[in-house]
Every structure is written in structure tokens, then in C-alpha cells.
C-alpha positions in Angstrom: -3.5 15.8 15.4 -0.5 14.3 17.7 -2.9 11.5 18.5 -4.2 10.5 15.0 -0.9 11.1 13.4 1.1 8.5 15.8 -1.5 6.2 15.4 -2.0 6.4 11.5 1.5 6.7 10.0 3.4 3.2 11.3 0.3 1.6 9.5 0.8 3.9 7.0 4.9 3.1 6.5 3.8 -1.0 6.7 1.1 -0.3 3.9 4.3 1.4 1.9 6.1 -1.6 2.1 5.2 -3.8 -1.1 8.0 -5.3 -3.2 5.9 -6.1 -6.3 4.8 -2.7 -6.4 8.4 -1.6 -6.3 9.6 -4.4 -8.4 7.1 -3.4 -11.5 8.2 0.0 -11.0 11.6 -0.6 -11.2 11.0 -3.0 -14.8 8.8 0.1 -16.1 11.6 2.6 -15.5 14.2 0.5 -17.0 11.7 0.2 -20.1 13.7 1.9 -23.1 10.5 3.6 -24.3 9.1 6.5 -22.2 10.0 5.0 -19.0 9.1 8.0 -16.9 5.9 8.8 -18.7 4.9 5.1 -18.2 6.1 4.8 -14.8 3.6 8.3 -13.9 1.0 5.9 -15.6 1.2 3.6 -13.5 1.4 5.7 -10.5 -1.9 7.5 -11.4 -3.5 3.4 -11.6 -2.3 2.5 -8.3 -3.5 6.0 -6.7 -6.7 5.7 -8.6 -7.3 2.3 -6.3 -6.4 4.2 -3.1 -8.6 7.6 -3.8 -11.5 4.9 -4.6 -11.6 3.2 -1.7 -10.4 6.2 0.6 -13.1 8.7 0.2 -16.2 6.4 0.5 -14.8 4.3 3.3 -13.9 7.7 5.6 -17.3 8.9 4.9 -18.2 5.9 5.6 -16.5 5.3 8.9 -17.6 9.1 9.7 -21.1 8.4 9.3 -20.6 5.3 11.7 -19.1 7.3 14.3 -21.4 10.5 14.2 -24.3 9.1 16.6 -22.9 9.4 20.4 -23.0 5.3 20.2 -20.4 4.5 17.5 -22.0 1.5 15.2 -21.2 -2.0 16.6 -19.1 -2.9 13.3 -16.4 -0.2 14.1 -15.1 -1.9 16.5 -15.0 -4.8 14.9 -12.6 -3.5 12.0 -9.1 -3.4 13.7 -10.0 -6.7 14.8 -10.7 -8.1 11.4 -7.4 -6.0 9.9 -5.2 -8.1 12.7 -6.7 -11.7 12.0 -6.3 -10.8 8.3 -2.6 -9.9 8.6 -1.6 -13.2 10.6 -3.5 -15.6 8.4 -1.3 -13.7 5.2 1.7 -14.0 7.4 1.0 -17.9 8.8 0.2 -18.5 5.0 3.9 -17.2 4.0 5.6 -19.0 6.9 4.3 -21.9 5.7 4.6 -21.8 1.9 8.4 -21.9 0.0 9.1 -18.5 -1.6 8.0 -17.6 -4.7 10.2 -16.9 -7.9 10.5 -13.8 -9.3 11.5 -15.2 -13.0 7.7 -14.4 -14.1 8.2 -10.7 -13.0 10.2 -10.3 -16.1 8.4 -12.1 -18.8 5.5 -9.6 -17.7 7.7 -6.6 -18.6 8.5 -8.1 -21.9 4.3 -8.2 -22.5 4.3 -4.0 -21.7 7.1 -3.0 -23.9 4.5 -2.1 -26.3 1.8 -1.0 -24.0 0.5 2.6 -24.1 0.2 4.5 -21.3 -3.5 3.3 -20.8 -2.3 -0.2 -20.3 -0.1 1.1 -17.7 -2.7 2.7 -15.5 -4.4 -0.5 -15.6 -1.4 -2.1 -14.5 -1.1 0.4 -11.6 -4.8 -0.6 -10.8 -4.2 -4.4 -11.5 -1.4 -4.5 -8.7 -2.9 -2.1 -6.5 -6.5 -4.3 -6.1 -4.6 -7.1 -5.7 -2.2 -6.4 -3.2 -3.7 -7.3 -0.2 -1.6 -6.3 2.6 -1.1 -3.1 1.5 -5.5 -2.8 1.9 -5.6 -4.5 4.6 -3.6 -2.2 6.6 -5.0 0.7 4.5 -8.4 0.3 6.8 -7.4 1.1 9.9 -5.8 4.1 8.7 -8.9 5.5 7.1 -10.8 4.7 10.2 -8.3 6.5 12.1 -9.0 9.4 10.0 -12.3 9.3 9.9 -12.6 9.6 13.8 -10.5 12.0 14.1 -11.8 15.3 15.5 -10.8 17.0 12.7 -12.6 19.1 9.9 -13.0 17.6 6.2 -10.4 19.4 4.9 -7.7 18.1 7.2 -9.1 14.8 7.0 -8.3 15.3 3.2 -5.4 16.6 3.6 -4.2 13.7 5.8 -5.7 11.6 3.2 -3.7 12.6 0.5 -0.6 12.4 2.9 -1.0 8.9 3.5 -1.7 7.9 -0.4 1.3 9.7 -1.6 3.2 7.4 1.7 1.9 4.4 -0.1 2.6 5.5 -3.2 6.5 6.1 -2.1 7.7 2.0 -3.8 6.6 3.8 -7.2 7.2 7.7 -6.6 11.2 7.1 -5.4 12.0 5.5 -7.9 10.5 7.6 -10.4 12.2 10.6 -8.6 15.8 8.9 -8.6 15.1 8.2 -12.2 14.3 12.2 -13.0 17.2 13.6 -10.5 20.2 11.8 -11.2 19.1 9.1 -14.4 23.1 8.7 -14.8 23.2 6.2 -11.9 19.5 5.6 -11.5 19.5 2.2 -13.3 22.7 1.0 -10.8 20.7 2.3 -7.6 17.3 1.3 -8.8 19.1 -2.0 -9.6 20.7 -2.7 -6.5 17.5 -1.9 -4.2 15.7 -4.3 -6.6 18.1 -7.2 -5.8 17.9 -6.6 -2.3 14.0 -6.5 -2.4 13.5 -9.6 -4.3 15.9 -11.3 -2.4 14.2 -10.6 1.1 10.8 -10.4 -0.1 9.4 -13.0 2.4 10.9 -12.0 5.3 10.3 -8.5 5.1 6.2 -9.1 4.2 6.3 -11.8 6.8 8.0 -9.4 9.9 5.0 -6.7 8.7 2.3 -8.6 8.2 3.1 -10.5 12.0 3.8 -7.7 14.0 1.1 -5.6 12.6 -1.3 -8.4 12.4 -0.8 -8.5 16.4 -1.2 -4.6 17.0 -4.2 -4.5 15.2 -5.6 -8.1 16.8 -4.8 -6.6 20.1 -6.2 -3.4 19.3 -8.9 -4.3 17.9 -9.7 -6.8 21.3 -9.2 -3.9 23.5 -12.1 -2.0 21.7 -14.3 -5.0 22.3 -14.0 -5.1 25.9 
């Protein structure tokens, strides 16, 4: 469990990271209409993405690995992960950033939403956000192989979704525990976020994209 646990959770943290995911989060729970109850919406979308993909894929991976001569493919999935990750990262090195202006004219589109529209919001972002998939792969595969029963691997599963999940589940949290000074804390990690949104994704998605290249090159050879 040592093993799979130090090899799953860094790439679990990097698939955390996602500042649009925190960004809409943030916009929903300053929403002056059921801001909690649509930001649990839209938490439920975005783990709805992650429970799709997560249980066929590990039973997927498993059934790969079962046979004493894992499936040639397997190997070639870290591999793929870490060439993904530096093309995303060379394609943000090499593009201006983005404004974040748009962000809020989206909000102003869900102020009348129900909380169905916010689900598919949460699985809108979630589909889309690349990285955050990308490096979700390994992580299942990593599960997968474990030599652990079905229930662990579940558990571990569920561990790793709600680590994911933590750009819309803090918030929410900070909003519940103490919603005095939520909107001044919620505001000022918000700032900070949109204001080093490139570098941050561009440090992950680099360093990560080299782990899993050389990762995945070692498992070739």
C-alpha cells in the first residue's frame, strides 16, 4: 500500500491543481442564490466525470494485467500521459496568457440556472479539462495493479476523486465553516490563482510530463 500510495498521490495532488475548476467554484459560491446548494451541484457534475471514467478504466487496466504477460498497451500508457503533458505545457510556453474577463460573463449566464444546469456545468469543465485526465490515467493504472483487493482499490479510488475534487470541496467548506470571511479568503485565493494561472499549469504539466515520459520509457526497455 506504501508502494502504490507514493506513487499515486503526487499525480493525484498535480491532477488537483486546476484553476478554472477553482475559479467557477469560487463565482458559484459568490452567486447570491443558493450558492452552497449550487456549488454541491456542481461538485456532484465534476465527480460524476471522474466515477465514469474511473471504474471502467481500473477494470480495465486489471483485466490487462491479470495474464502473467501484462498486455503490450500498458506499458505504453505512462508513456502517452508524459508526451501529452509536454505538448500542453510547450503549447502554454508558447501561447500569451489567456484573460479571464469571459469567466465572469459565464457566471452572469447561471444566475438563473437550476441546480441541473450546475451539474452539467460540473461535467462540462470536468470533460474538458485535460490535464487534470491526463494525469488521472496513471493513477487508475496505478490502482488497478496494485495487489490489492476490490474494496481497497475502491476505497483508494474514492480517495483520490475527493483529492481532485479538493479546488471545488475547500471552497465550499470555507464557505459553510466560517461564511463571515469566506467571500474575503475565497476572494483573495481567486486573485492569486488567476493571476499565476500559466505558470502554475506550466511547472505541472513539465515536470510531470517528464516523470511520466521517463516512466513510461523505463517500462519499455
Amino acid at each position: 500500500m506504501g508502494d502504490l500510495l507514493s506513487q499515486i498521490l503526487p499525480l493525484t495532488f498535480a491532477a488537483a491543481i486546476s484553476p478554472t475548476v477553482l475559479t467557477v467554484a469560487v463565482l458559484v459560491l459568490s452567486s447570491k442564490e443558493r450558492p452552497v446548494a449550487r456549488t454541491v451541484a456542481y461538485a456532484v457534475g465534476c465527480w460524476i466525470v471522474l466515477l465514469v471514467i474511473g471504474l471502467p478504466a481500473i477494470s480495465l487496466f486489471a483485466d490487462a494485467s491479470a495474464t502473467r504477460t501484462p498486455a503490450p498497451w500498458m506499458r505504453w500508457v505512462d508513456l502517452a500521459s508524459g508526451i501529452t503533458l509536454l505538448a500542453l505545457g510547450a503549447r502554454r510556453l508558447a501561447r500569451k496568457p489567456t484573460p479571464h474577463e469571459k469567466q465572469g460573463s459565464k457566471a452572469g449566464k447561471l444566475a438563473n440556472a437550476g441546480l441541473r444546469d450546475y451539474v452539467v456545468l460540473g461535467l462540462a469543465l470536468m470533460i474538458t479539462n485535460f490535464t487534470t485526465l491526463v494525469l488521472y490515467l496513471p493513477v487508475l493504472k496505478g490502482i488497478a495493479r496494485a495487489p490489492i483487493t476490490g474494496g481497497v482499490q475502491l476505497a483508494v479510488l474514492l480517495v483520490c476523486q475527493v483529492i481532485i475534487l479538493l479546488p471545488v470541496l475547500v471552497p465550499l467548506l470555507i464557505r459553510v465553516l466560517i461564511p463571515g470571511p469566506a467571500s474575503k479568503i475565497l476572494g483573495t485565493v481567486n486573485a492569486f490563482t488567476a493571476k499565476h494561472t500559466s505558470v502554475i499549469m506550466t511547472v505541472i504539466l513539465l515536470v510531470f510530463g517528464v516523470y511520466l515520459t521517463a516512466k513510461g520509457v523505463s517500462e519499455l526497455n
